[in-house]
Coordinates of C-alpha atoms in Angstrom, one line a residue:
Chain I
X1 CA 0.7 -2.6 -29.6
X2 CA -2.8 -1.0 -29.8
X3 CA -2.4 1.5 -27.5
X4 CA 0.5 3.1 -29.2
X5 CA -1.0 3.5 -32.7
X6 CA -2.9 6.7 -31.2
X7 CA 0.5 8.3 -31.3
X8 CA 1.7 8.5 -34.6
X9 CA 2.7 12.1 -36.1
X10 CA 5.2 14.1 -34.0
X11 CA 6.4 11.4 -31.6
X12 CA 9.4 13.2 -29.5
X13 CA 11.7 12.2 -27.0
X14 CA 11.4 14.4 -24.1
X15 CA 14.6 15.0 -22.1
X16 CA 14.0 13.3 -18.3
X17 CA 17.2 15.6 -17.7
X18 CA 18.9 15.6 -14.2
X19 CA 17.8 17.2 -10.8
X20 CA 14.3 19.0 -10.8
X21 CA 14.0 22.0 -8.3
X22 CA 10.6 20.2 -7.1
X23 CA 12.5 16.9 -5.2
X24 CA 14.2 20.3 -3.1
X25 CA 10.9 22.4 -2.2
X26 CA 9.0 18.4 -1.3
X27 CA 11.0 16.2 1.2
X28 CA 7.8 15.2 2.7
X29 CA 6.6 13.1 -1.0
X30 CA 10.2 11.2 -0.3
X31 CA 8.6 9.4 2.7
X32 CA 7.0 6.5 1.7
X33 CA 4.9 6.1 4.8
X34 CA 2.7 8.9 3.6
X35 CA 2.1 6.3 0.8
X36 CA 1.4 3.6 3.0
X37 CA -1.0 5.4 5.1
X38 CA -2.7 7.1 2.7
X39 CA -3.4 3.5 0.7
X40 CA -4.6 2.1 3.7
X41 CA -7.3 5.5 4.6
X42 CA -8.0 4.4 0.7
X43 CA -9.0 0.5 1.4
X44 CA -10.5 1.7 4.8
X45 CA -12.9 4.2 3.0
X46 CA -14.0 1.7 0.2
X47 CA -14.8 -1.6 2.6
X48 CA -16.3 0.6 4.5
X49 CA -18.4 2.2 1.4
X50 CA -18.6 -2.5 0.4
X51 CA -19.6 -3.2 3.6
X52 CA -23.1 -2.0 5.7
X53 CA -21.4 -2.9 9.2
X54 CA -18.4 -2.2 10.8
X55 CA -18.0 -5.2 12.5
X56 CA -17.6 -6.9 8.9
X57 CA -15.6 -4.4 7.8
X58 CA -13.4 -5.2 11.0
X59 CA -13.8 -8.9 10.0
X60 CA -12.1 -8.0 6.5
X61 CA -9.3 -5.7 8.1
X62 CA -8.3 -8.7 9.8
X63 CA -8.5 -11.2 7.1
X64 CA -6.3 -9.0 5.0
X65 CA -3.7 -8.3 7.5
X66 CA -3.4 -12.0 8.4
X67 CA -2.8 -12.7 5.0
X68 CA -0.1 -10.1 4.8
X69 CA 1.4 -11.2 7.7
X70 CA 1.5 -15.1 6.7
X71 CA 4.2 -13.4 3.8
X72 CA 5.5 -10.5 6.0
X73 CA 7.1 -13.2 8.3
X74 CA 9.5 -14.5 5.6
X75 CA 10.4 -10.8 5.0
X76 CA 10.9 -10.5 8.1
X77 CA 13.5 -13.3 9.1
X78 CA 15.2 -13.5 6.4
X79 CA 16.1 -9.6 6.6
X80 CA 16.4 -9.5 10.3
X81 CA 18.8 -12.6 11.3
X82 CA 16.6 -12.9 14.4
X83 CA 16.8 -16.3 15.6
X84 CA 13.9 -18.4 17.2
X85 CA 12.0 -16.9 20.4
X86 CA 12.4 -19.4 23.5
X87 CA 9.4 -17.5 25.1
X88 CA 6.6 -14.6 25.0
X89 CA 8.8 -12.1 26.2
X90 CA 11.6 -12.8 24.0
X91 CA 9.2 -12.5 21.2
X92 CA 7.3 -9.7 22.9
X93 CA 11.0 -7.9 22.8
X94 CA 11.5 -8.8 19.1
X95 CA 7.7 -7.3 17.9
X96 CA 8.3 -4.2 19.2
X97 CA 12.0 -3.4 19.3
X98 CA 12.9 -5.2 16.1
X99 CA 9.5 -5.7 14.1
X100 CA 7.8 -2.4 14.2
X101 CA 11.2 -0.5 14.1
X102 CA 11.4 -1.9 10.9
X103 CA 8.2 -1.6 8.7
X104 CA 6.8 1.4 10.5
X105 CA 9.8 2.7 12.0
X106 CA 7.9 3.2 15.5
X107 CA 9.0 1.1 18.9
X108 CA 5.9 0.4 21.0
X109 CA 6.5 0.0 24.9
X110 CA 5.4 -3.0 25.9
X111 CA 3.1 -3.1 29.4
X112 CA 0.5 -5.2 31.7
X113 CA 2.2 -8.4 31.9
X114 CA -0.1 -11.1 33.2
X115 CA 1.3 -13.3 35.8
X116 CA 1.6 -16.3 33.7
X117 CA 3.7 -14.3 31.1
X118 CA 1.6 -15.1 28.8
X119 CA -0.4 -12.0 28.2
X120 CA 1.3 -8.2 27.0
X121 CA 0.3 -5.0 25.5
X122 CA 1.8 -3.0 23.1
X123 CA 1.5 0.7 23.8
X124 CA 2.0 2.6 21.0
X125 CA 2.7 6.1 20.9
X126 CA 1.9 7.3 17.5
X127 CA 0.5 4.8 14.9
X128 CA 1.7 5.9 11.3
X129 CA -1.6 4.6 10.0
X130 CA -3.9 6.8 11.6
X131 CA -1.9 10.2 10.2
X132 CA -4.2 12.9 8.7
X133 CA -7.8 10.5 9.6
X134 CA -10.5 11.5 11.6
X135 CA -13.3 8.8 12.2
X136 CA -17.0 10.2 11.3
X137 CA -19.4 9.5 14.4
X138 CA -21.1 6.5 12.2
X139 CA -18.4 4.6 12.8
X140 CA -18.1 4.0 16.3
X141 CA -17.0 0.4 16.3
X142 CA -15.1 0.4 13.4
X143 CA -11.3 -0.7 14.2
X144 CA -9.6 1.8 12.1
X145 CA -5.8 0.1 12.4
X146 CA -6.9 -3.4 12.6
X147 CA -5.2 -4.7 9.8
X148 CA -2.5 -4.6 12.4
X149 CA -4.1 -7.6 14.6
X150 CA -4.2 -9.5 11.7
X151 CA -0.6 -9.1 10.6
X152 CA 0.4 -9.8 14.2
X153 CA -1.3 -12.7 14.0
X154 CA -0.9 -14.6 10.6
X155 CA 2.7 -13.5 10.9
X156 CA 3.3 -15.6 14.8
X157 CA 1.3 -18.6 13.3
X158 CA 3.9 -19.1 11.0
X159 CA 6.6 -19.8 13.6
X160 CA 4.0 -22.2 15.4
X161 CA 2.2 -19.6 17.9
X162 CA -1.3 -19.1 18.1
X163 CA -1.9 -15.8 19.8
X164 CA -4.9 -13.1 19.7
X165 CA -4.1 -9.4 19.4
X166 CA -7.0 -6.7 19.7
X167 CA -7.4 -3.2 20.0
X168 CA -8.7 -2.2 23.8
X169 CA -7.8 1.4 23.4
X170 CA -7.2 3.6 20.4
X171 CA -6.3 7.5 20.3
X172 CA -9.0 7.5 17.1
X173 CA -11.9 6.6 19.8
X174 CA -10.2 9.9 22.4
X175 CA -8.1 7.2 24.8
X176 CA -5.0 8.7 25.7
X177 CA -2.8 5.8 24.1
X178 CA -3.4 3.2 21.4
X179 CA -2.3 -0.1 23.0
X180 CA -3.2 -3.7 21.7
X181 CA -3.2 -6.4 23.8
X182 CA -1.7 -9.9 23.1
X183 CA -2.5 -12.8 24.4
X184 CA -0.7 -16.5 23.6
X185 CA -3.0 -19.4 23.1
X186 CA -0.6 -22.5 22.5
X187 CA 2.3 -23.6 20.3
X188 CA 1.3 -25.2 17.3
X189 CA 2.8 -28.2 17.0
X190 CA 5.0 -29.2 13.5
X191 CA 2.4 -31.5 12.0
X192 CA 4.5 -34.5 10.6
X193 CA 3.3 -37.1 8.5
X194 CA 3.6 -40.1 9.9
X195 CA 6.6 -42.0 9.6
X196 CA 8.5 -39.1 8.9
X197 CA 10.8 -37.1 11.9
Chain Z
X1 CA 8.8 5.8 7.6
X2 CA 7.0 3.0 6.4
X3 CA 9.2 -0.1 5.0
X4 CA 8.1 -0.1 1.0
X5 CA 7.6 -3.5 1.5
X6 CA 4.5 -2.8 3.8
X7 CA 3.2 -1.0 0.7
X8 CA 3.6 -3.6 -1.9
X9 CA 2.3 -6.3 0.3
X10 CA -1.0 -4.1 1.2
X11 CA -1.4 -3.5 -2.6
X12 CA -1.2 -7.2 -3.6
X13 CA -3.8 -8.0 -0.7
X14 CA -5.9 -5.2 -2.2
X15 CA -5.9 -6.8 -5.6
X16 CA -6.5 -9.9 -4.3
X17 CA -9.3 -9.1 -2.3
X18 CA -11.3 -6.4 -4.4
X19 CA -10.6 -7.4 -7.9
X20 CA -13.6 -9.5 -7.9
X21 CA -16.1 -8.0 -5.8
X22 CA -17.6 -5.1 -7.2
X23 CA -20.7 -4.0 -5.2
X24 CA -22.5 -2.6 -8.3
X25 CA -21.3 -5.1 -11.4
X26 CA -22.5 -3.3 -14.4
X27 CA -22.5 -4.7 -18.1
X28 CA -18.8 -5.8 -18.5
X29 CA -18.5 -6.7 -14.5
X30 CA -14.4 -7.3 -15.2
X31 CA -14.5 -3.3 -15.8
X32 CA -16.1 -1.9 -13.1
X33 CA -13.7 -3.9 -10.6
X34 CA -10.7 -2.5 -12.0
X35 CA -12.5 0.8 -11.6
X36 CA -13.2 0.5 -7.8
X37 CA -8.4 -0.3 -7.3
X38 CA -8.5 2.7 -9.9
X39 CA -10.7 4.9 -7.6
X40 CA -8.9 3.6 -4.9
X41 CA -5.7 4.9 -6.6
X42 CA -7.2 8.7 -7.5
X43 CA -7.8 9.4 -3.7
X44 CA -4.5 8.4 -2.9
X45 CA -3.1 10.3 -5.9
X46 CA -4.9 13.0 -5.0
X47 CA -3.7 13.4 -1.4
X48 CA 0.1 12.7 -2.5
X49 CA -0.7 15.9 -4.5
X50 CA -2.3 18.3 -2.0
X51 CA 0.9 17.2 0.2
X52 CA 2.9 19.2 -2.6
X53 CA 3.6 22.6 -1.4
X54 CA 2.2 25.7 -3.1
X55 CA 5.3 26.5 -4.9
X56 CA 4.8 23.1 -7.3
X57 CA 1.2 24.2 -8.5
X58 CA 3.1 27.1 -10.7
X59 CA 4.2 24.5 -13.3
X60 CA 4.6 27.0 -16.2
X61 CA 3.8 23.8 -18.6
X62 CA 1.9 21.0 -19.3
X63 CA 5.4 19.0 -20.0
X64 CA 6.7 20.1 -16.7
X65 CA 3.9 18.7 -15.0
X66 CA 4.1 15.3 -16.6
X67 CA 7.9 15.2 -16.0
X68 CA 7.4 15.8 -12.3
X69 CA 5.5 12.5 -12.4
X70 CA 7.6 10.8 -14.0
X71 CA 10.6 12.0 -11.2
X72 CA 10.0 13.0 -7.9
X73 CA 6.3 11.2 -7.7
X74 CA 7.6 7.6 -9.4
X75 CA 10.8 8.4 -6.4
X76 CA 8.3 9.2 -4.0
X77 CA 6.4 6.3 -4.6
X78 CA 8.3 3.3 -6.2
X79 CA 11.9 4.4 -5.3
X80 CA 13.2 5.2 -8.7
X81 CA 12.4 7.5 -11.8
X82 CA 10.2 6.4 -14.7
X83 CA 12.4 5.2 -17.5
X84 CA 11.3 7.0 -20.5
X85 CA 8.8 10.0 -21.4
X86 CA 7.1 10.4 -24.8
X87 CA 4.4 13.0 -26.4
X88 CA 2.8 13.6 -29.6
X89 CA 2.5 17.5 -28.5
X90 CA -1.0 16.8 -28.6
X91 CA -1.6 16.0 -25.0
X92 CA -0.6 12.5 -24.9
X93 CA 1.9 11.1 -23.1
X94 CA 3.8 7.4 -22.7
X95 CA 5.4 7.1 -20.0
X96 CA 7.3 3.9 -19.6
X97 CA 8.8 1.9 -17.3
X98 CA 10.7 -0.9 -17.4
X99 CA 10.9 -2.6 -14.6
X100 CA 7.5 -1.4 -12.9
X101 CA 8.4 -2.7 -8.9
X102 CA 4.6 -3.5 -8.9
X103 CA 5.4 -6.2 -11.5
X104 CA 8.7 -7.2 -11.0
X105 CA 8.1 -10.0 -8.3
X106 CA 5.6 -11.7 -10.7
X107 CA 7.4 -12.7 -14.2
X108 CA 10.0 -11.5 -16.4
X109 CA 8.4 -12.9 -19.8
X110 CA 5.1 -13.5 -20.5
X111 CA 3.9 -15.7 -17.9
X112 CA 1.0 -14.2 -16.4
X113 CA 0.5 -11.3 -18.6
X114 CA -3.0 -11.8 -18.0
X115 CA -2.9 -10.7 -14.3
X116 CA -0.9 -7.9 -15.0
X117 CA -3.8 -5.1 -16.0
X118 CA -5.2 -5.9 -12.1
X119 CA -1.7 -4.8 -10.4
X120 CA -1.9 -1.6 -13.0
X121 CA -5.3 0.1 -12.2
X122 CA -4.0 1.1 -8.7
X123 CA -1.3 3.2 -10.3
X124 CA -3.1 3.9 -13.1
X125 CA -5.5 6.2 -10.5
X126 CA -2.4 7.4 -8.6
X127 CA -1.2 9.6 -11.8
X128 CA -4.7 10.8 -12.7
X129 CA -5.8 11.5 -8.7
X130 CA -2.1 14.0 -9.0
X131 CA -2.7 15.7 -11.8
X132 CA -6.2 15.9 -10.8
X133 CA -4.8 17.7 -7.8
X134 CA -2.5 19.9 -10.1
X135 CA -5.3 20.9 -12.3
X136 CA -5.3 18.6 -15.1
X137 CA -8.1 16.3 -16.2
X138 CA -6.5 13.2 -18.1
X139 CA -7.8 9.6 -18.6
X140 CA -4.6 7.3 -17.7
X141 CA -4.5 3.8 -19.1
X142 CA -1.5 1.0 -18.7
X143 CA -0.9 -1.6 -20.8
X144 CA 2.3 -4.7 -20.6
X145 CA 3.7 -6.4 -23.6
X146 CA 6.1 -8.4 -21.3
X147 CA 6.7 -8.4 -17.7
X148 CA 7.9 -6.3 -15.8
X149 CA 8.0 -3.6 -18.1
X150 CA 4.7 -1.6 -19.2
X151 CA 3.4 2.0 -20.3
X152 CA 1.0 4.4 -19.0
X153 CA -1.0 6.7 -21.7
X154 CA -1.9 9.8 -20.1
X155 CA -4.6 11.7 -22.6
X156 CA -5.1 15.3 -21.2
X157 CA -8.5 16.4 -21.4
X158 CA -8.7 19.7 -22.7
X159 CA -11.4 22.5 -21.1

């Protein structure tokens, strides 16, 4: 290994012995989400540095979250035994009570029902990935958190529904909540070949 | 709390989608890409440290220091401690790990060593953005003989 030859001479063990005084005096490092957030401030900062417009850099946000949640989904079901969703609401009940209770550890009320049940929003008190940011006047139409639409949306086209989830308030922009509003399209139907059932 | 999962996802996405597309690709385009997950890394690294309160920034040694990564920042971050820590007393360090969680969904072998050094650089920013923080200038470079194990070289810059 080339790396290693750099470190001939005194090569010493050194003890990793047990407990360190530092895990006591920092129980906020423990939390991952600080981890999590503070990745995603990262990837925000540099597409924002990649890309001129914010629109585009919205445009990416989304892309990467629906990839994430086309994988998040099989996470998801195969950790949470939750069965399949005979309607919106049901699945409505099992986003926000079950879903984000899980990988953010938040439970978003959900709101505005249209009339046709087929339209909902998610209010959500405090979004863990907008900790310690503050959006620069620039940046007005940036989406800061909309990886989340994304997620939401690659991860319900997996179990056949096409929906649309966008931002129409945010706490970053001064609203008084952050709510995202979901809207179903259509089932997808299971695409057979033919001849096959 | 975040799940870790959320993490691991979002750092595979970010690999997938920046590795390539440097907005500035110097001589040696391959090595300015894994600079910009790298940089990526250092901010991040940096902020975990500032998040340390005051007390930690009296590390009476260089060793100490290093052994706080390799504990409560590889806990904080990846769940568990690094699994071995070695120096020449000449401000280099290797520490190892071998089951890096970053790596451990990929191979256990050498199938696909060559993607390995892209799911690396992140980290690799991580530990230079802390001890950055905690008043150390290093270089920190990874490398993988098999998967999922590999070693990070920290060199300490001296004044």
């Amino acid at each position: 290994m080339l790396l290693l030859q750099g470190l001939t001479g005194r090569k010493e063990q050194a003890q990793l012995g047990p407990a360190h005084p530092i895990s006591a005096l920092c129980p906020d490092l423990q939390k991952s989400s600080e981890l999590f957030t503070l990745t995603y401030g990262a990837l925000v900062t540099q597409l924002c540095k990649d890309y001129e417009n914010d629109e585009d850099v919205n445009k990416q946000l989304d892309k990467m979250g629906y990839n994430i949640g086309v994988r998040l989904i099989e996470d998801f079901l195969a950790r949470s035994n939750v069965g399949r969703c005979h309607d919106f609401r049901e699945t409505a009940d099992v986003i926000a009570k079950v879903a984000f209770k899980m990988y953010l550890g938040i439970t978003p009320s959900i709101t505005n029902w249209s009339p046709a049940g087929d339209e909902f929003s998610l209010i959500l008190e405090n979004n863990p990935l907008v900790d310690f940011v503050e959006l620069p006047d620039n940046h007005s139409s940036l989406i800061y958190s909309n990886l989340l639409c994304g997620v939401l949306r690659g991860a319900l086209e997996m179990v056949q529904m096409a929906v649309e989830a966008k931002f129409v308030q945010d706490t970053l922009k001064g609203d008084g909540v952050t709510e995202i509003r979901m809207r179903f399209i259509r089932r997808i139907e299971d695409n057979l070949p033919a001849g096959e059932e | 709390m975040a799940d870790p999962v959320l993490f691991e996802f979002l750092h595979t996405e970010m690999v997938a989608e920046l590795w390539a597309q440097d907005p500035d690709p110097g001589p040696g385009g391959q090595k300015t890409s894994l600079l910009v997950l790298e940089g990526m890394g250092f901010r991040v690294g940096q902020a975990l440290g500032e998040r340390l309160p005051r007390e930690t920034l009296a590390f009476r040694e260089e060793l100490d220091i290093l052994k706080f990564l390799c504990k409560d920042l590889w806990v904080a971050v990846f769940h568990k401690q690094m699994d071995s820590l070695r120096t020449n007393h000449q401000g280099t360090y290797v520490l190892q790990d071998n089951s890096f969680p970053l790596l451990v969904r990929m191979a256990s072998g050498l199938q696909y060593l060559e993607e390995a050094p892209k799911f690396l650089a992140f980290t690799c920013g991580l530990l230079r953005g802390t001890l950055s923080t905690l008043g150390v200038k290093s270089l920190v470079t990874a490398s993988v003989a098999a998967l999922p194990a590999c070693k990070f070289q920290v060199v300490i810059q001296k004044p």
